[in-house]
Coordinates of C-alpha atoms and ligand atoms in Angstrom, one line a residue:
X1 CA 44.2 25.4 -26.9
X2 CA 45.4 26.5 -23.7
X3 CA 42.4 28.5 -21.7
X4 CA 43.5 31.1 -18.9
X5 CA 41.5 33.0 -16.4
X6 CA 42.6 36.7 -15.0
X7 CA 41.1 37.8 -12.3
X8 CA 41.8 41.6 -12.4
X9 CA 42.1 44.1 -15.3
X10 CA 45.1 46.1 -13.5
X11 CA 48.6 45.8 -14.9
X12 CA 49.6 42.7 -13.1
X13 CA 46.5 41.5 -14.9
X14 CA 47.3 42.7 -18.4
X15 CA 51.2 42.1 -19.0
X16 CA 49.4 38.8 -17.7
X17 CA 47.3 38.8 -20.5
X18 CA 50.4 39.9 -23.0
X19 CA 53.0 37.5 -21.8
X20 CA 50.3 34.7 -22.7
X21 CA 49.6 36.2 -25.6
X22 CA 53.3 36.4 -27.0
X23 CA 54.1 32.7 -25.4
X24 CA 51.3 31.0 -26.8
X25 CA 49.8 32.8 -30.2
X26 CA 46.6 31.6 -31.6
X27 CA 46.9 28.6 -29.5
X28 CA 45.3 30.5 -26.1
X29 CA 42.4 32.5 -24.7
X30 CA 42.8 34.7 -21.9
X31 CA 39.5 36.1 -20.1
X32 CA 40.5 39.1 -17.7
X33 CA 37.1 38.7 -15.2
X34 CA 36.8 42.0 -13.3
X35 CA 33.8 43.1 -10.8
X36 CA 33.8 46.8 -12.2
X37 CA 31.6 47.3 -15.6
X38 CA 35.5 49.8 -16.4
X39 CA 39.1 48.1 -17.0
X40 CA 42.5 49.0 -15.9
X41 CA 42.3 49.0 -11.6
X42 CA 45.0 50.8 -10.4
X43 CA 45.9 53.0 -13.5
X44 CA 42.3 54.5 -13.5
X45 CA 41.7 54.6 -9.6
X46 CA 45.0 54.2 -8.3
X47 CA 47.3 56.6 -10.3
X48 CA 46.6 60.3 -9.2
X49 CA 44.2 61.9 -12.2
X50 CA 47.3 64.9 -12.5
X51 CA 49.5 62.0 -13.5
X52 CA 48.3 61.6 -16.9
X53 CA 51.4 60.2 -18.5
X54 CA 51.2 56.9 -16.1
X55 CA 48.2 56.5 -16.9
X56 CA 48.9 56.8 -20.7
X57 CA 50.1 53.1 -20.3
X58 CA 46.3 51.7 -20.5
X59 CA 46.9 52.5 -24.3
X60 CA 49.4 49.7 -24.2
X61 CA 46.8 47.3 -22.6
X62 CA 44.1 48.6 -24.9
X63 CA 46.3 47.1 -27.5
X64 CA 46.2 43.6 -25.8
X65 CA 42.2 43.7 -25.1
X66 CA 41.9 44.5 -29.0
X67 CA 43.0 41.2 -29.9
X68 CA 41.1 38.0 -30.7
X69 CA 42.3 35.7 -28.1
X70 CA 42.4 38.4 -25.0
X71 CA 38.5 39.1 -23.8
X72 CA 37.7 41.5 -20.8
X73 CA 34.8 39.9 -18.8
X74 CA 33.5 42.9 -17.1
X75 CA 30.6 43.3 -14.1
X76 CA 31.7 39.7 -13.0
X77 CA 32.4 39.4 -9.6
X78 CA 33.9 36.4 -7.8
X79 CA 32.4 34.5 -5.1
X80 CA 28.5 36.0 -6.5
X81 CA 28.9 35.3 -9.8
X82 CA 31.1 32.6 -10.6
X83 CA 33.5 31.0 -7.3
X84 CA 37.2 30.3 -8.1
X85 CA 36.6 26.5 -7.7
X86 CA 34.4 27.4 -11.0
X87 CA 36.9 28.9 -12.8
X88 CA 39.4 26.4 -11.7
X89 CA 37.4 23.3 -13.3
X90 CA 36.9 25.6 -16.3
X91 CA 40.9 26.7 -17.1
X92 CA 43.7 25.3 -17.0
X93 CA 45.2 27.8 -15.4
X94 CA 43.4 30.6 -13.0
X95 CA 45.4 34.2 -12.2
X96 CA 44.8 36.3 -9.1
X97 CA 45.9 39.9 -10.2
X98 CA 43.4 41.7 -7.9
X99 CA 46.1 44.1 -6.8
X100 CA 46.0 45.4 -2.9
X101 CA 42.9 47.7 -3.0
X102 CA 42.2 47.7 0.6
X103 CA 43.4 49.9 3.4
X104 CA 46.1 48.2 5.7
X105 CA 44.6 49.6 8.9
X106 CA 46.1 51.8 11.3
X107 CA 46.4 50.1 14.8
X108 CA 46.0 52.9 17.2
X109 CA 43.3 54.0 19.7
X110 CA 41.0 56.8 17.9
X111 CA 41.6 55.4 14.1
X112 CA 37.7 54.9 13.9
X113 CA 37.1 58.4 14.3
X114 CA 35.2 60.6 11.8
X115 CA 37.7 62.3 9.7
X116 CA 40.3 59.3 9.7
X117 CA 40.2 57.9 6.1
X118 CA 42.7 55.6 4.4
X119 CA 44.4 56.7 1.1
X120 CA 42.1 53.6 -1.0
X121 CA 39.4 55.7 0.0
X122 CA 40.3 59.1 -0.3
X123 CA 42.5 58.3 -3.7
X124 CA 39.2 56.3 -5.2
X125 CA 37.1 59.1 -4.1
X126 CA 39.2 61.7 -6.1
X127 CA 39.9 59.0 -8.9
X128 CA 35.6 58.1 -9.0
X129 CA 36.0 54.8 -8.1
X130 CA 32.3 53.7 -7.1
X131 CA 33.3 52.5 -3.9
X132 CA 34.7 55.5 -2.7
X133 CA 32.2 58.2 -4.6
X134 CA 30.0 59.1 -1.6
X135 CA 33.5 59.3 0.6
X136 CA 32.8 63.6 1.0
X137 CA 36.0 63.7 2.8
X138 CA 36.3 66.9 5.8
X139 CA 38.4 69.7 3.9
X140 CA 37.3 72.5 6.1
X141 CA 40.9 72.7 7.6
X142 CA 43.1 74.2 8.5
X143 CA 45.1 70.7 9.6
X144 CA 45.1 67.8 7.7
X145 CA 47.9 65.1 8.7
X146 CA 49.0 62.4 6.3
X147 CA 50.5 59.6 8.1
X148 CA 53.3 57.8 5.9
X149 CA 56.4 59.0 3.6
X150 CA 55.6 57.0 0.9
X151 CA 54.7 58.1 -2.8
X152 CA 51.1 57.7 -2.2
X153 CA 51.1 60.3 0.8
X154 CA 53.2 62.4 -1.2
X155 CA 50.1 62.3 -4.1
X156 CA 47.6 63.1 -1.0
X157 CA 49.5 65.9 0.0
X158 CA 50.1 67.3 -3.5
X159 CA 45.9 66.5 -4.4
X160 CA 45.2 68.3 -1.4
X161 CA 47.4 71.7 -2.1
X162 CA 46.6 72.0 -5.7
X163 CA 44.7 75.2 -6.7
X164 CA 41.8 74.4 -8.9
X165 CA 43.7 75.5 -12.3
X166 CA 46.8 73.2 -11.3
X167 CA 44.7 70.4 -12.5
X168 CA 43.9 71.5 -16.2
X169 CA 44.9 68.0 -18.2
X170 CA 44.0 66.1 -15.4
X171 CA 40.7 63.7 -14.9
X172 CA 40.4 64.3 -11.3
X173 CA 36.5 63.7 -11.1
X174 CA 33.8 66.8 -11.1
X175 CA 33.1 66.0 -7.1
X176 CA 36.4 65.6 -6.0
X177 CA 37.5 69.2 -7.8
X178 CA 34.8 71.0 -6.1
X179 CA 35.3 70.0 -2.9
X180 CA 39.0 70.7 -3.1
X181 CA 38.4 74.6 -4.6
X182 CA 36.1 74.7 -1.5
X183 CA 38.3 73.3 0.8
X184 CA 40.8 75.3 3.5
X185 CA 43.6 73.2 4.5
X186 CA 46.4 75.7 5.2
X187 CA 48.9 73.2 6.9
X188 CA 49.2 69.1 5.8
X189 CA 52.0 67.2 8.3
X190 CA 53.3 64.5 6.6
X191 CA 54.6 62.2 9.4
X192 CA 57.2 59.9 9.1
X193 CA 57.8 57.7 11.8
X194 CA 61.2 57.2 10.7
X195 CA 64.5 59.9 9.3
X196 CA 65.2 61.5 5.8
X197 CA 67.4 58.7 4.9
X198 CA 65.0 56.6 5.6
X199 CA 61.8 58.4 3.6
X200 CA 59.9 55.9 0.6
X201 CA 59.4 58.6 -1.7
X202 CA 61.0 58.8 -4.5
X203 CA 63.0 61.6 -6.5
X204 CA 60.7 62.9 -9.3
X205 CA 57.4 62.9 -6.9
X206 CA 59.4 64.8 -4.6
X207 CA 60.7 67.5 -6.9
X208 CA 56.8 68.1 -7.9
X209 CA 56.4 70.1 -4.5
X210 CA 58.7 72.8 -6.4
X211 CA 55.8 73.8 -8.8
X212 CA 53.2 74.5 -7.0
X213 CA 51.4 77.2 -7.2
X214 CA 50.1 78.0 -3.7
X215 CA 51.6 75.6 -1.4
X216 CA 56.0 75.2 -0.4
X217 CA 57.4 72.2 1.2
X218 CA 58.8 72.8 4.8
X219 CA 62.0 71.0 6.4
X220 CA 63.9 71.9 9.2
X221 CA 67.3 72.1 8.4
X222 CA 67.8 70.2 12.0
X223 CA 66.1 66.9 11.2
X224 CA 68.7 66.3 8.2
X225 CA 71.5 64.2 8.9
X226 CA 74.9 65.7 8.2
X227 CA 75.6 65.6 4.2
X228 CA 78.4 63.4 4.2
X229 CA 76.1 60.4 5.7
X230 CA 74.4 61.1 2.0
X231 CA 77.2 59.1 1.1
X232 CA 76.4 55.7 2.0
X233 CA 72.5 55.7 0.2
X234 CA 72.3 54.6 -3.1
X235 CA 71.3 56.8 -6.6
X236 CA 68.0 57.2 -5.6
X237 CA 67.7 58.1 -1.7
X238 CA 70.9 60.2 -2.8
X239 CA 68.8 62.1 -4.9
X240 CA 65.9 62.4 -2.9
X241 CA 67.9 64.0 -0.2
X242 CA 69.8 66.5 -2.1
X243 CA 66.0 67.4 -3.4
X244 CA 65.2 67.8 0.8
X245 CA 67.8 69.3 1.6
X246 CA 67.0 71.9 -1.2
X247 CA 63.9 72.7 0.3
X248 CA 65.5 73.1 3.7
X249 CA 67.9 75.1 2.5
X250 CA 65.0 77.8 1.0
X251 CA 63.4 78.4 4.3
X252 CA 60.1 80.3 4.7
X253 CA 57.6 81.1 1.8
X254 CA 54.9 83.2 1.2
X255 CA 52.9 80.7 -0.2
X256 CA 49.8 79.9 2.2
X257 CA 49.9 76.4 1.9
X258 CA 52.3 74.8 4.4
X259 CA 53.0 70.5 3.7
X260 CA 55.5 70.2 6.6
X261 CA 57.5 66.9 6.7
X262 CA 57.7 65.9 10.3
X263 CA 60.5 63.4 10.8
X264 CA 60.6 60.3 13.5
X265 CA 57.2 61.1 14.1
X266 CA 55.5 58.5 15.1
X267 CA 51.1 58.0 15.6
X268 CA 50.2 56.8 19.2
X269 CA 46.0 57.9 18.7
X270 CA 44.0 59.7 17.4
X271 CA 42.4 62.4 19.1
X272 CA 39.0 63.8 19.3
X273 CA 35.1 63.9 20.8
X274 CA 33.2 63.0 18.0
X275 CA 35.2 63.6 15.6
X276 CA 39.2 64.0 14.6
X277 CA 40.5 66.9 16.2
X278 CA 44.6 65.9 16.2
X279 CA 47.2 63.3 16.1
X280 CA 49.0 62.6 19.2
X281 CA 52.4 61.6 18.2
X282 CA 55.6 60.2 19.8
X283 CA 59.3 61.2 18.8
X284 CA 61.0 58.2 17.5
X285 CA 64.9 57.3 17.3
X286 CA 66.0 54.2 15.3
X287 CA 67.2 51.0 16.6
X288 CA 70.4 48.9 15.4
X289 CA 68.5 47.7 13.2
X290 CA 66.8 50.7 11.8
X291 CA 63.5 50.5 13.3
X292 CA 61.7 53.6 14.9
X293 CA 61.5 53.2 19.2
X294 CA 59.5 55.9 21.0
X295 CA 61.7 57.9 23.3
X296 CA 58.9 58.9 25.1
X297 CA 58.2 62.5 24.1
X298 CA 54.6 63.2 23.1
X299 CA 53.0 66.1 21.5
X300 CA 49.6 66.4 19.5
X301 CA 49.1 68.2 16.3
X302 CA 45.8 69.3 15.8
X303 CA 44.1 68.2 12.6
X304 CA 40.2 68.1 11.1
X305 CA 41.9 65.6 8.1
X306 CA 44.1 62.0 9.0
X307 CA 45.1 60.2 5.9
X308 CA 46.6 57.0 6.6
X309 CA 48.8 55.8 3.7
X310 CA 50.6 53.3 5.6
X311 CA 50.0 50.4 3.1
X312 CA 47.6 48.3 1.4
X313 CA 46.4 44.8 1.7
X314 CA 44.8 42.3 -0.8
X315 CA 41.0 41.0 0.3
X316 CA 40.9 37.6 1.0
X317 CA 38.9 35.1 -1.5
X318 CA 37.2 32.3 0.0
X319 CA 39.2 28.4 -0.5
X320 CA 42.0 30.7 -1.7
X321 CA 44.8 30.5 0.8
X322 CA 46.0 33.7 2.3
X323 CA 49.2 35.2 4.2
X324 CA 47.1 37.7 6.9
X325 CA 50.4 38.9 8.0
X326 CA 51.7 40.1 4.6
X327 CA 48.3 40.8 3.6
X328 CA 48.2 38.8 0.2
X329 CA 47.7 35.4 -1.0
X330 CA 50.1 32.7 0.4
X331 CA 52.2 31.8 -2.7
X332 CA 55.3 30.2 -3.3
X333 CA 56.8 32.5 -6.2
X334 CA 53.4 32.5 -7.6
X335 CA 52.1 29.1 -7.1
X336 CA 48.9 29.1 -4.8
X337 CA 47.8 25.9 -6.1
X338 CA 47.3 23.4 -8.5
X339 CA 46.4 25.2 -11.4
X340 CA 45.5 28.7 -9.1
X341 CA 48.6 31.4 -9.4
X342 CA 48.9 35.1 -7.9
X343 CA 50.6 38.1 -9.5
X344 CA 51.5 41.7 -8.8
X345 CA 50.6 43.1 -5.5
X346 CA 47.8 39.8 -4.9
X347 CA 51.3 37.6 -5.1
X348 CA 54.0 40.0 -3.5
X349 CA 52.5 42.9 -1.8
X350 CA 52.1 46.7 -2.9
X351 CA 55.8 47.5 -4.0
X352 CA 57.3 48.8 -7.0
X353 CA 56.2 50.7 -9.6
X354 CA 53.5 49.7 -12.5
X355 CA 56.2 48.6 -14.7
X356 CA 57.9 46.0 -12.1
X357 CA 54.5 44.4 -12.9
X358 CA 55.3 43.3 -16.5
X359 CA 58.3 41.1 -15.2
X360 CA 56.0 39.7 -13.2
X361 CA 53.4 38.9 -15.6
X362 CA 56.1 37.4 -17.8
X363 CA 57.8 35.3 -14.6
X364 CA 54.1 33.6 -14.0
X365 CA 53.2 32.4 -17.3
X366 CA 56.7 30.9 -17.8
X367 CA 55.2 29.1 -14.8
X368 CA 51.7 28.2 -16.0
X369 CA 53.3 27.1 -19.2
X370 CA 55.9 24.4 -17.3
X371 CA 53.2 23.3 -15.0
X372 CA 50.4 22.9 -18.4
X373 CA 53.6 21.5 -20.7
X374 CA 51.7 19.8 -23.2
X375 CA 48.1 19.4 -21.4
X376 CA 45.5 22.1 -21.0
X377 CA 42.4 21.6 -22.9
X378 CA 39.9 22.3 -20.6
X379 CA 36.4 24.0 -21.7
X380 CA 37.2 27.5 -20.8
X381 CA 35.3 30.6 -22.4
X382 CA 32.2 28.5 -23.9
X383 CA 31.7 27.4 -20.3
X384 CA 32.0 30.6 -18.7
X385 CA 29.6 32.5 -21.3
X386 CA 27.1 30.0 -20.4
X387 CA 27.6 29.7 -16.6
X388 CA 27.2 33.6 -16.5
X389 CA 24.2 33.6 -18.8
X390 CA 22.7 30.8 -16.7
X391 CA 23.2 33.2 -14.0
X392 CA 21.4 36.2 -15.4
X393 CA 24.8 38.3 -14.9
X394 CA 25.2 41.1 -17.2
X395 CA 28.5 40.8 -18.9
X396 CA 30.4 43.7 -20.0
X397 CA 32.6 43.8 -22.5
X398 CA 35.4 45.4 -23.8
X399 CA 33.5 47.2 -27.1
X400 CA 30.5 47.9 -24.4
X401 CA 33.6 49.4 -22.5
X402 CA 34.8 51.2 -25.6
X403 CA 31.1 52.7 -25.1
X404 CA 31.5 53.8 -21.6
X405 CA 34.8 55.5 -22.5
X406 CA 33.5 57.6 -25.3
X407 CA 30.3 59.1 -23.0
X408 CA 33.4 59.9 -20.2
X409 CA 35.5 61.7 -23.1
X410 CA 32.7 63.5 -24.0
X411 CA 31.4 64.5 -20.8
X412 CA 34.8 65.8 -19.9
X413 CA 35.1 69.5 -18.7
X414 CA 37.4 71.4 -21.7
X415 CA 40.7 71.2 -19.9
X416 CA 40.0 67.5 -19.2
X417 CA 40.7 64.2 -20.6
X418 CA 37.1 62.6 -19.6
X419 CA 35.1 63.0 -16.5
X420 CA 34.2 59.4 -15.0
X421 CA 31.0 57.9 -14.2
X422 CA 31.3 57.4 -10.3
X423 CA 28.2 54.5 -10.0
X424 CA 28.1 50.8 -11.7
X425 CA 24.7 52.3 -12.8
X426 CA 25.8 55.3 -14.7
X427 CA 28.4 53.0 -16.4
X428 CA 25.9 50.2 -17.4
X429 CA 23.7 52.7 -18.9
X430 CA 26.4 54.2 -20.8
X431 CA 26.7 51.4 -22.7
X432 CA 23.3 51.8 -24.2
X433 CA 25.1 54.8 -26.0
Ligands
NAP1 P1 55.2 52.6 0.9 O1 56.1 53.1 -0.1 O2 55.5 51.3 1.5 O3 55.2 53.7 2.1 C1 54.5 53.4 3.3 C2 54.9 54.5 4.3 O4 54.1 54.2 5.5 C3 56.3 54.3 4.8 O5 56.9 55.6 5.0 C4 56.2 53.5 6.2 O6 57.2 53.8 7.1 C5 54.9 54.1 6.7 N1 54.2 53.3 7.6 C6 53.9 52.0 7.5 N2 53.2 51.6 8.6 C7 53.2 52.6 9.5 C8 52.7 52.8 10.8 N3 52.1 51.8 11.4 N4 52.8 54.1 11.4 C9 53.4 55.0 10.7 N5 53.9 54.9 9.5 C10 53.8 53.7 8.8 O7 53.7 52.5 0.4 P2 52.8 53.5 -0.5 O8 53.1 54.9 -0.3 O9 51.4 53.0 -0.2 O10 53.2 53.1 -2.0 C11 52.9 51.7 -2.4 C12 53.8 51.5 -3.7 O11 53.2 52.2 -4.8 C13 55.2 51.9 -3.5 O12 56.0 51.0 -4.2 C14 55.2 53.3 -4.2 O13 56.5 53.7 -4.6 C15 54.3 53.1 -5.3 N6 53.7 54.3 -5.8 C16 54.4 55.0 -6.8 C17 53.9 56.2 -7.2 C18 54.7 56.9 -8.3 O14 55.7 56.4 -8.8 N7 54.3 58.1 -8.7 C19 52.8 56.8 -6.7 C20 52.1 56.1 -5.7 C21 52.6 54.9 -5.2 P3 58.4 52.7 7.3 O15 59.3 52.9 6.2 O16 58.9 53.2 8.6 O17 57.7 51.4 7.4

């Protein structure tokens, strides 16, 4: 019998679980340890709640928890519960998929300020992740500025300019929609310190700004490269410009929602008293090399709202050895030490899409298994059960999750797939049924 720990129920964590599961048979037991009482980490506090079909992919997990040699070990949390030198004694083989939940932080003068929040927070705040519940971001306009071009400011932006009925089917959380409906934003910047060809989004996240219902992408036709430099990008960034220059071409709308894209824009500080009152921002030009230089010019545009989505970083677990330039666990393709292995964004940094996360599970366990070959055996799951119940910690499991779930579906508003408990205490009680 081969015993594995997971630490994280996100997809690195799962298609973990799976790619042990289809390797090994009967022969393993996987325990997926997580610190919320709720499975599933990025796909139910990551992915935006008007992205249902992502999200549909935790049906695919649900399918690996359901099985006899996969447990999720819920309310557990490393370091006060149970220390990864534990878990190391106890399996022979110890996974960190604990994702990149944490803000990377924005390095300039006035990024403290009220009003500044980083997309973990505001995203978990509109996904209901306890963390982030009490986050009561300022919406009271009319400037909000999202720094980054990436798909998570492009889910900020598009959360933010959605009229109330524009998120019928989704599980944005009770708070989060009320706020918003109150809310009156009238311009978001998105700034990207570098050009068009340069932008992180990708093509279908862009072409959602077409649909919606009160707000119109801007682009000056002036910050677009000439079309036949289209040439040189590959399928995607080919397709995300011709998308741009679409919306360039349209011009003005009467929508009263503006999201203006505001290219080689780059943050110098934050401005404001007590509070965020604008960005101040340099003009950029790119090096030979492609990075953005200031050329000097300055001008500030006012905002009550920053989001920073410039990037997220994995927390740091004590003994475990940790890149703090890269922001994740120092790894060589996976290997952290003797029987201790990363995966996903803990092992290569927040990149890719959910699905490059199955790969990876599979890569790590062909690992584990050439490093275990024949050995393994060690006490595993027994141990754990009776460490934790030593400890007094209340253990949540995947049927008390099942329990959780069906008090969220029925609590759920009509047009709504569930509406989430947003406290560790309102999901522990749920259990009781
Ligand atoms: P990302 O794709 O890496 O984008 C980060 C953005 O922040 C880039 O435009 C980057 O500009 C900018 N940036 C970084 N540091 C900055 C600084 N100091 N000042 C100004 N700008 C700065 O990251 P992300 O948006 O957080 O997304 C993470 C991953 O999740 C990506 O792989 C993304 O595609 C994926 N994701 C996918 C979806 C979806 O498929 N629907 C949704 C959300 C996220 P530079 O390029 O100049 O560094």
């Amino acid at each position: 019998m081969r015993h594995i720990a997971v630490i994280g129920s996100g997809p690195a964590g799962y298609y973990t679980a799976e790619a042990c599961q289809r390797l090994w048979g009967d022969v393993v037991r996987v325990d997926i340890i997580d610190r919320l009482p709720v499975p599933f980490g990025l796909i139910r506090s990551g992915v935006a709640p008007d992205h249902q079909s992502i999200k549909g992919v935790s049906r695919r997990y649900e399918a690996v928890a359901l099985t006899d040699n996969i447990r999720f070990v819920g309310n557990v949390t490393i370091g006060r519960d149970v220390s990864i030198e534990e878990l190391r004694g106890l399996y022979d083989a110890v996974v960190l998929a604990t994702g990149a939940p944490h803000d990377r932080k924005l390095d300039i003068a006035g990024a403290e300020l009220p009003g500044v929040v980083g997309s973990a927070a505001l995203v978990g705040w509109y996904n209901g992740h306890p963390d982030y519940a009490e986050l009561a971001p300022p919406l009271a306009g009319p400037g909000a500025v999202i720094i980054g071009h990436g798909n998570v400011a492009l889910d900020v932006a598009r959360v933010l300019a959605k009229a109330q009925q524009e998120f019928a089917g989704s599980d944005i959380v009770a708070h989060a929609l009320a706020a918003l409906d109150a809310a009156t934003i009238d311009t978001i910047t998105l700034l990207g310190r570098r050009g068009p060809h340069q932008i992180a989004m990708t093509t279908k996240e862009v072409a959602e700004l077409n649909d919606l219902a009160r707000a119109a992408p801007v682009i000056d036709p002036a910050d677009l490269p000439p079309i036949e430099d289209d040439a040189q990008l590959d399928t995607g960034h080919r397709k995300v410009m011709a998308q741009l220059r679409a919306y360039a071409a349209r011009g003005d709308s009467p929508k009263p929602i503006r999201i203006v894209f505001d290219f080689y824009a780059m943050p110098v500080a934050i401005e404001g008293g007590d509070r965020v009152q604008g960005v101040r921002v340099e003009r950029t030009r790119l090096d030979e090399d492609g990075h953005a230089v200031g050329t000097g010019e300055t001008y500030t545009i006012p905002a009550s709202l920053v989001v920073s989505c410039v990037g997220y970083r994995t927390p740091p677990i004590e003994g475990v050895p940790y890149d703090d330039s890269a922001g994740r666990f120092a790894n060589d393709e996976g290997r952290v030490g003797p029987g201790l292995y990363a995966v996903g964004w803990a092992r290569r940094g927040p990149t890719g899409t959910i699905g490059t996360n199955r790969p990876d599970g599979y890569a790590i366990v062909e690992k584990i298994a050439a490093d275990i070959g024949e050995g393994g055996g060690k006490s595993g799951r027994p141990a754990l059960d009776s460490l934790l119940a030593e400890r007094g910690v209340d253990v949540v499991t995947f049927r008390d999750w099942q329990k959780i779930e069906t008090a969220e579906v029925a609590a759920a508003r009509a047009d709504a797939p569930r509406e989430k408990f947003t406290t560790v205490e309102a999901m522990l009680a749920a259990r009781e049924g």
